[in-house]
Amino acid sequence: MPAPGFQALILCGPGVSLNTFTSNPEEFPKALIPVANRPMMWYPLDWCYRMGITNIHLITPPSSAKAIEAALSQNPHLTSLPAPSADILAPEALTQTSGTAEILRLPEVQAAISGDFLVLPCDIICEVAGESLLEAWMIQQGGLGGASSGSHDYKGPRMGIGGENGGRRGGLGVWFETKGESSVIGEETDFVITTPLKPPIVPPSEGSLRSNISRLVYLTTTDTLKDITEEKKFFPLRYGLIRKHGRLRMLTAYRDAHIYLFPHWVLEMVKKNESMDSISEDLVGWWAKAGWQDGLANKLGLQQVFGDVEDREREHGSHHSGLLEEDMEIGSLSTTWTSNLTPRPTKEQKPTFASRVSTPVPPSTDTLTENTILVVPPILAYIHPSTLDAPLIRRVDTAAILLSISLRLAKLDSIEEVGRSASSPFAHAHKIAYQGGIAQRSTVTKADCLLAENVTVEEKSVIKESIIGANCHIKSGARLTRCVLMDGVVIGERCQLTGCILGRRAQVGRESVLKECEVQDGNVVAEETDAKGEKFMVFEGLDEDVDGSLDGGGDEGGFDVLAGDEDTLEA
């Protein structure tokens, strides 16, 4: 279980790559897009609650705050989550284009974080037990109460009870492979270089995540890597990296899950480096390189960051507890190895009193100076295994991934079928919420379909491997294969849809044939439409001039293909 005060920040971004369904973020932001008939942000919220974190902040631009607040109080999936409810933090300066690292610099966010914290996106789907990840971080980096890593190179404050603000702890990030069952062509990937950690004295227990944790030494996007290699005709590998770490592992098919466990001092690092825009490439990328690149840690101001942390510890006492006046090395109490014996004090030396006795603390000689050798705490990487039975980790930030992951979740056994104890945490109570709405002369493959409340399926309809949202109406003779329909969709008679995603209250005219199409919220597809790979979206401004002064005639709608991503980063 996390230490008291451990916090989680869920970043609710604009969803540029899901623009078909997020064209109006004030009314329907990305965090509310349904994934397997649940709001997207339900998944990271549920993950935090199951790992024991209840101090949760949803970071969103002010324009989307009202929609998210309404969903938290009205959506049945969100209202069923444990108490207390997540707080909504909508800083005034936060916009739909703000960088992820920029968010951590905002005064409202800095004031809200009081200890070690977890950062994750609203689009993450993670079956890995959060408590296992947190346990691995606490063993490798956090220690008791979020204290320091206990590295022998470190000369500052050691482990203490309740040390969320103290010590020089490292961080942990998560990466997953983009290949496999839910792979999507063209999915974004990262270029990751890691080096193995020293073998622990006590081997990890069976099922522990520690065997998949290594030290991160380099991180950038695969696109940036391609630009570098095209310009230089090779990938330049610094001598300092080889000198520091002789064994390296390079990965090009993995992606950053944007799940980070950060110590509190990271906020100071971001605050002092205003050029940092992205958590992934800038904050984590530069932090990883600072561990081996000479002079980079000082350029990032880490010497001053760690000095400020230690000064606060001396001012307030060890870890603000008021119970321990001296630092205590918890590692020396272990029974698995022999600690160095401390010699008896000589006559010239004054005896050391028990830690509960208040004694004056002389000025420390460990204050960081320009001549101090700065030891940068590591940023660790959990590289998720790519075995067939490995738990699911995925970011749902494109339409193709939304379709793939939704259909995968639809295949999970329901609680009704296998019982709550044997079911997945993402399982629904029923595969078909309203059996009475399904006509007798229709076909619905229950094993790979998911139908929400108040869905009507008329006779001679066939639904295979699809997800149907609440209040949808499928008219007679329609055939749906590998489709996702959001709430309130109407499918006309004898329509054929394959691999399509339809937004809320969309309508498809009778006898239409659509393949791999996206339909915007409220859009009406004309009867007998035949299309493949199209986005049905209304152009902005077409309904603003009824006199027809706009070029292109009086068409009510059209196709618009946009491309983009939340993070525009610079290495």
Short mmCIF file of N, CA, C and O in Angstrom, two decimals, residues 182-254:
data_model
loop_
_atom_site.label_atom_id
_atom_site.label_comp_id
_atom_site.label_asym_id
_atom_site.label_seq_id
_atom_site.Cartn_x
_atom_site.Cartn_y
_atom_site.Cartn_z
N SER A 182 -3.00 -6.74 -29.76
CA SER A 182 -3.71 -5.48 -29.98
C SER A 182 -2.89 -4.49 -30.79
O SER A 182 -3.11 -3.28 -30.70
N SER A 183 -1.93 -4.98 -31.56
CA SER A 183 -1.06 -4.08 -32.32
C SER A 183 -1.83 -3.35 -33.40
O SER A 183 -2.80 -3.87 -33.97
N VAL A 184 -1.39 -2.13 -33.67
CA VAL A 184 -2.01 -1.27 -34.67
C VAL A 184 -0.92 -0.72 -35.57
O VAL A 184 0.13 -0.26 -35.09
N ILE A 185 -1.14 -0.78 -36.87
CA ILE A 185 -0.15 -0.29 -37.83
C ILE A 185 0.05 1.22 -37.64
O ILE A 185 -0.91 1.98 -37.55
N GLY A 186 1.31 1.62 -37.57
CA GLY A 186 1.63 3.04 -37.45
C GLY A 186 1.56 3.61 -36.06
O GLY A 186 1.62 4.83 -35.89
N GLU A 187 1.46 2.75 -35.03
CA GLU A 187 1.39 3.27 -33.66
C GLU A 187 2.71 3.92 -33.27
O GLU A 187 3.79 3.44 -33.62
N GLU A 188 2.63 4.98 -32.53
CA GLU A 188 3.81 5.71 -32.07
C GLU A 188 4.67 4.83 -31.17
O GLU A 188 4.15 4.08 -30.34
N THR A 189 5.98 4.90 -31.34
CA THR A 189 6.91 4.15 -30.50
C THR A 189 8.04 5.06 -30.03
O THR A 189 8.20 6.18 -30.50
N ASP A 190 8.84 4.54 -29.08
CA ASP A 190 9.96 5.29 -28.53
C ASP A 190 11.25 4.51 -28.73
O ASP A 190 11.24 3.28 -28.88
N PHE A 191 12.35 5.23 -28.70
CA PHE A 191 13.68 4.62 -28.71
C PHE A 191 14.20 4.66 -27.28
O PHE A 191 14.43 5.73 -26.72
N VAL A 192 14.35 3.48 -26.71
CA VAL A 192 14.68 3.36 -25.28
C VAL A 192 15.99 2.60 -25.13
O VAL A 192 16.18 1.55 -25.76
N ILE A 193 16.90 3.13 -24.32
CA ILE A 193 18.14 2.43 -23.98
C ILE A 193 18.16 2.25 -22.47
O ILE A 193 18.01 3.22 -21.71
N THR A 194 18.39 1.01 -22.04
CA THR A 194 18.44 0.71 -20.61
C THR A 194 19.72 -0.06 -20.30
O THR A 194 20.37 -0.61 -21.20
N THR A 195 20.05 -0.10 -19.04
CA THR A 195 21.18 -0.89 -18.57
C THR A 195 20.73 -1.67 -17.34
O THR A 195 19.92 -1.16 -16.55
N PRO A 196 21.18 -2.90 -17.17
CA PRO A 196 20.69 -3.71 -16.05
C PRO A 196 21.15 -3.17 -14.70
O PRO A 196 22.22 -2.56 -14.59
N LEU A 197 20.35 -3.43 -13.69
CA LEU A 197 20.70 -3.07 -12.33
C LEU A 197 21.57 -4.16 -11.71
O LEU A 197 21.62 -5.29 -12.20
N LYS A 198 22.26 -3.81 -10.63
CA LYS A 198 23.03 -4.81 -9.91
C LYS A 198 22.10 -5.84 -9.31
O LYS A 198 21.03 -5.49 -8.80
N PRO A 199 22.46 -7.11 -9.35
CA PRO A 199 21.59 -8.14 -8.78
C PRO A 199 21.34 -7.87 -7.30
O PRO A 199 22.27 -7.55 -6.56
N PRO A 200 20.09 -7.98 -6.85
CA PRO A 200 19.80 -7.73 -5.44
C PRO A 200 20.34 -8.84 -4.55
O PRO A 200 20.55 -9.97 -4.99
N ILE A 201 20.58 -8.51 -3.30
CA ILE A 201 21.07 -9.51 -2.35
C ILE A 201 20.02 -10.59 -2.14
O ILE A 201 20.33 -11.78 -2.10
N VAL A 202 18.77 -10.17 -2.06
CA VAL A 202 17.67 -11.11 -1.93
C VAL A 202 16.94 -11.17 -3.27
O VAL A 202 16.43 -10.15 -3.74
N PRO A 203 16.89 -12.34 -3.92
CA PRO A 203 16.23 -12.43 -5.23
C PRO A 203 14.77 -12.04 -5.14
O PRO A 203 14.11 -12.26 -4.12
N PRO A 204 14.22 -11.43 -6.21
CA PRO A 204 12.80 -11.08 -6.21
C PRO A 204 11.92 -12.32 -6.10
O PRO A 204 12.28 -13.40 -6.58
N SER A 205 10.80 -12.17 -5.45
CA SER A 205 9.86 -13.28 -5.31
C SER A 205 9.21 -13.58 -6.65
O SER A 205 9.21 -12.75 -7.57
N GLU A 206 8.63 -14.75 -6.77
CA GLU A 206 7.97 -15.14 -8.00
C GLU A 206 6.78 -14.22 -8.26
O GLU A 206 5.98 -13.96 -7.38
N GLY A 207 6.68 -13.73 -9.47
CA GLY A 207 5.61 -12.80 -9.82
C GLY A 207 5.95 -11.35 -9.58
O GLY A 207 5.17 -10.46 -9.93
N SER A 208 7.11 -11.07 -8.99
CA SER A 208 7.52 -9.69 -8.75
C SER A 208 7.88 -9.01 -10.07
O SER A 208 8.40 -9.64 -10.99
N LEU A 209 7.63 -7.70 -10.14
CA LEU A 209 7.97 -6.94 -11.34
C LEU A 209 9.42 -6.52 -11.36
O LEU A 209 9.90 -5.99 -12.38
N ARG A 210 10.15 -6.76 -10.28
CA ARG A 210 11.52 -6.25 -10.18
C ARG A 210 12.45 -6.86 -11.22
O ARG A 210 13.44 -6.24 -11.62
N SER A 211 12.15 -8.09 -11.66
CA SER A 211 13.02 -8.73 -12.67
C SER A 211 12.92 -8.03 -14.02
O SER A 211 13.78 -8.23 -14.88
N ASN A 212 11.91 -7.22 -14.23
CA ASN A 212 11.74 -6.50 -15.50
C ASN A 212 12.08 -5.02 -15.37
O ASN A 212 11.73 -4.23 -16.24
N ILE A 213 12.74 -4.65 -14.28
CA ILE A 213 13.11 -3.25 -14.05
C ILE A 213 14.60 -3.07 -14.31
O ILE A 213 15.43 -3.85 -13.85
N SER A 214 14.93 -2.05 -15.07
CA SER A 214 16.31 -1.71 -15.36
C SER A 214 16.47 -0.19 -15.25
O SER A 214 15.50 0.53 -15.00
N ARG A 215 17.68 0.27 -15.45
CA ARG A 215 17.93 1.71 -15.36
C ARG A 215 17.82 2.34 -16.75
O ARG A 215 18.43 1.86 -17.71
N LEU A 216 17.06 3.41 -16.84
CA LEU A 216 16.91 4.13 -18.10
C LEU A 216 18.09 5.08 -18.29
O LEU A 216 18.43 5.85 -17.39
N VAL A 217 18.72 5.02 -19.47
CA VAL A 217 19.87 5.90 -19.74
C VAL A 217 19.66 6.78 -20.96
O VAL A 217 20.42 7.73 -21.18
N TYR A 218 18.64 6.47 -21.78
CA TYR A 218 18.39 7.31 -22.96
C TYR A 218 16.95 7.10 -23.40
O TYR A 218 16.44 5.98 -23.40
N LEU A 219 16.29 8.20 -23.81
CA LEU A 219 14.91 8.11 -24.26
C LEU A 219 14.62 9.21 -25.27
O LEU A 219 14.93 10.38 -25.04
N THR A 220 14.03 8.82 -26.38
CA THR A 220 13.52 9.77 -27.36
C THR A 220 12.48 9.03 -28.20
O THR A 220 12.31 7.82 -28.07
N THR A 221 11.78 9.76 -29.04
CA THR A 221 10.80 9.11 -29.91
C THR A 221 11.51 8.46 -31.10
O THR A 221 12.61 8.87 -31.48
N THR A 222 10.86 7.47 -31.68
CA THR A 222 11.44 6.81 -32.85
C THR A 222 11.54 7.78 -34.03
O THR A 222 12.48 7.69 -34.83
N ASP A 223 10.60 8.71 -34.13
CA ASP A 223 10.67 9.71 -35.20
C ASP A 223 11.91 10.58 -35.06
O ASP A 223 12.58 10.90 -36.05
N THR A 224 12.22 10.98 -33.82
CA THR A 224 13.44 11.76 -33.59
C THR A 224 14.68 10.95 -33.92
O THR A 224 15.65 11.46 -34.49
N LEU A 225 14.66 9.66 -33.57
CA LEU A 225 15.78 8.78 -33.90
C LEU A 225 15.99 8.72 -35.41
O LEU A 225 17.14 8.79 -35.89
N LYS A 226 14.90 8.61 -36.16
CA LYS A 226 15.02 8.56 -37.62
C LYS A 226 15.60 9.86 -38.17
O LYS A 226 16.43 9.84 -39.10
N ASP A 227 15.18 11.00 -37.60
CA ASP A 227 15.72 12.28 -38.05
C ASP A 227 17.22 12.36 -37.80
O ASP A 227 17.99 12.86 -38.64
N ILE A 228 17.66 11.86 -36.63
CA ILE A 228 19.09 11.90 -36.28
C ILE A 228 19.89 11.03 -37.22
O ILE A 228 20.94 11.43 -37.75
N THR A 229 19.41 9.81 -37.46
CA THR A 229 20.16 8.88 -38.32
C THR A 229 20.15 9.32 -39.78
O THR A 229 21.13 9.09 -40.50
N GLU A 230 19.07 9.94 -40.22
CA GLU A 230 19.04 10.43 -41.60
C GLU A 230 20.00 11.59 -41.80
O GLU A 230 20.65 11.72 -42.85
N GLU A 231 20.12 12.44 -40.78
CA GLU A 231 21.00 13.60 -40.89
C GLU A 231 22.47 13.20 -40.81
O GLU A 231 23.31 13.66 -41.57
N LYS A 232 22.78 12.31 -39.84
CA LYS A 232 24.18 11.95 -39.59
C LYS A 232 24.59 10.65 -40.29
O LYS A 232 25.76 10.28 -40.24
N LYS A 233 23.61 9.91 -40.85
CA LYS A 233 23.86 8.63 -41.51
C LYS A 233 24.26 7.53 -40.52
O LYS A 233 24.67 6.44 -40.94
N PHE A 234 24.18 7.82 -39.23
CA PHE A 234 24.43 6.82 -38.19
C PHE A 234 23.87 7.36 -36.88
O PHE A 234 23.48 8.54 -36.81
N PHE A 235 23.83 6.50 -35.86
CA PHE A 235 23.38 6.97 -34.56
C PHE A 235 24.58 7.22 -33.67
O PHE A 235 25.32 6.29 -33.33
N PRO A 236 24.83 8.47 -33.28
CA PRO A 236 26.01 8.77 -32.45
C PRO A 236 25.82 8.31 -31.01
O PRO A 236 24.89 8.73 -30.33
N LEU A 237 26.68 7.43 -30.56
CA LEU A 237 26.63 6.92 -29.19
C LEU A 237 27.78 7.54 -28.40
O LEU A 237 28.95 7.36 -28.74
N ARG A 238 27.46 8.29 -27.37
CA ARG A 238 28.47 9.02 -26.62
C ARG A 238 29.41 8.06 -25.86
O ARG A 238 28.96 7.05 -25.30
N TYR A 239 30.67 8.45 -25.81
CA TYR A 239 31.65 7.65 -25.09
C TYR A 239 31.35 7.62 -23.60
O TYR A 239 31.56 6.61 -22.93
N GLY A 240 30.81 8.73 -23.08
CA GLY A 240 30.49 8.77 -21.65
C GLY A 240 29.48 7.72 -21.25
O GLY A 240 29.52 7.19 -20.14
N LEU A 241 28.54 7.40 -22.15
CA LEU A 241 27.54 6.38 -21.85
C LEU A 241 28.18 5.00 -21.79
O LEU A 241 27.91 4.20 -20.88
N ILE A 242 29.06 4.69 -22.77
CA ILE A 242 29.73 3.39 -22.79
C ILE A 242 30.68 3.25 -21.59
O ILE A 242 30.80 2.18 -21.00
N ARG A 243 31.34 4.35 -21.22
CA ARG A 243 32.27 4.30 -20.09
C ARG A 243 31.53 4.05 -18.78
O ARG A 243 32.00 3.31 -17.91
N LYS A 244 30.34 4.64 -18.65
CA LYS A 244 29.58 4.51 -17.41
C LYS A 244 28.84 3.17 -17.35
O LYS A 244 28.77 2.54 -16.30
N HIS A 245 28.29 2.75 -18.50
CA HIS A 245 27.49 1.53 -18.52
C HIS A 245 27.95 0.66 -19.68
O HIS A 245 27.72 0.98 -20.86
N GLY A 246 28.58 -0.46 -19.36
CA GLY A 246 29.13 -1.34 -20.40
C GLY A 246 28.08 -2.19 -21.09
O GLY A 246 28.27 -2.60 -22.24
N ARG A 247 26.97 -2.47 -20.42
CA ARG A 247 25.92 -3.31 -21.00
C ARG A 247 24.69 -2.45 -21.28
O ARG A 247 24.13 -1.83 -20.37
N LEU A 248 24.27 -2.42 -22.54
CA LEU A 248 23.13 -1.60 -22.94
C LEU A 248 22.13 -2.45 -23.72
O LEU A 248 22.50 -3.35 -24.47
N ARG A 249 20.87 -2.12 -23.55
CA ARG A 249 19.80 -2.77 -24.29
C ARG A 249 19.01 -1.70 -25.01
O ARG A 249 18.51 -0.77 -24.38
N MET A 250 18.90 -1.82 -26.34
CA MET A 250 18.21 -0.83 -27.15
C MET A 250 16.88 -1.39 -27.64
O MET A 250 16.84 -2.49 -28.19
N LEU A 251 15.82 -0.62 -27.46
CA LEU A 251 14.47 -1.04 -27.82
C LEU A 251 13.85 -0.01 -28.75
O LEU A 251 13.94 1.20 -28.51
N THR A 252 13.22 -0.47 -29.82
CA THR A 252 12.59 0.44 -30.77
C THR A 252 11.11 0.15 -30.98
O THR A 252 10.43 0.91 -31.67
N ALA A 253 10.60 -0.94 -30.40
CA ALA A 253 9.19 -1.31 -30.61
C ALA A 253 8.36 -1.10 -29.35
O ALA A 253 7.25 -1.61 -29.24
N TYR A 254 8.89 -0.33 -28.41
CA TYR A 254 8.18 -0.08 -27.15
C TYR A 254 7.70 1.36 -27.10
O TYR A 254 8.25 2.26 -27.74
#
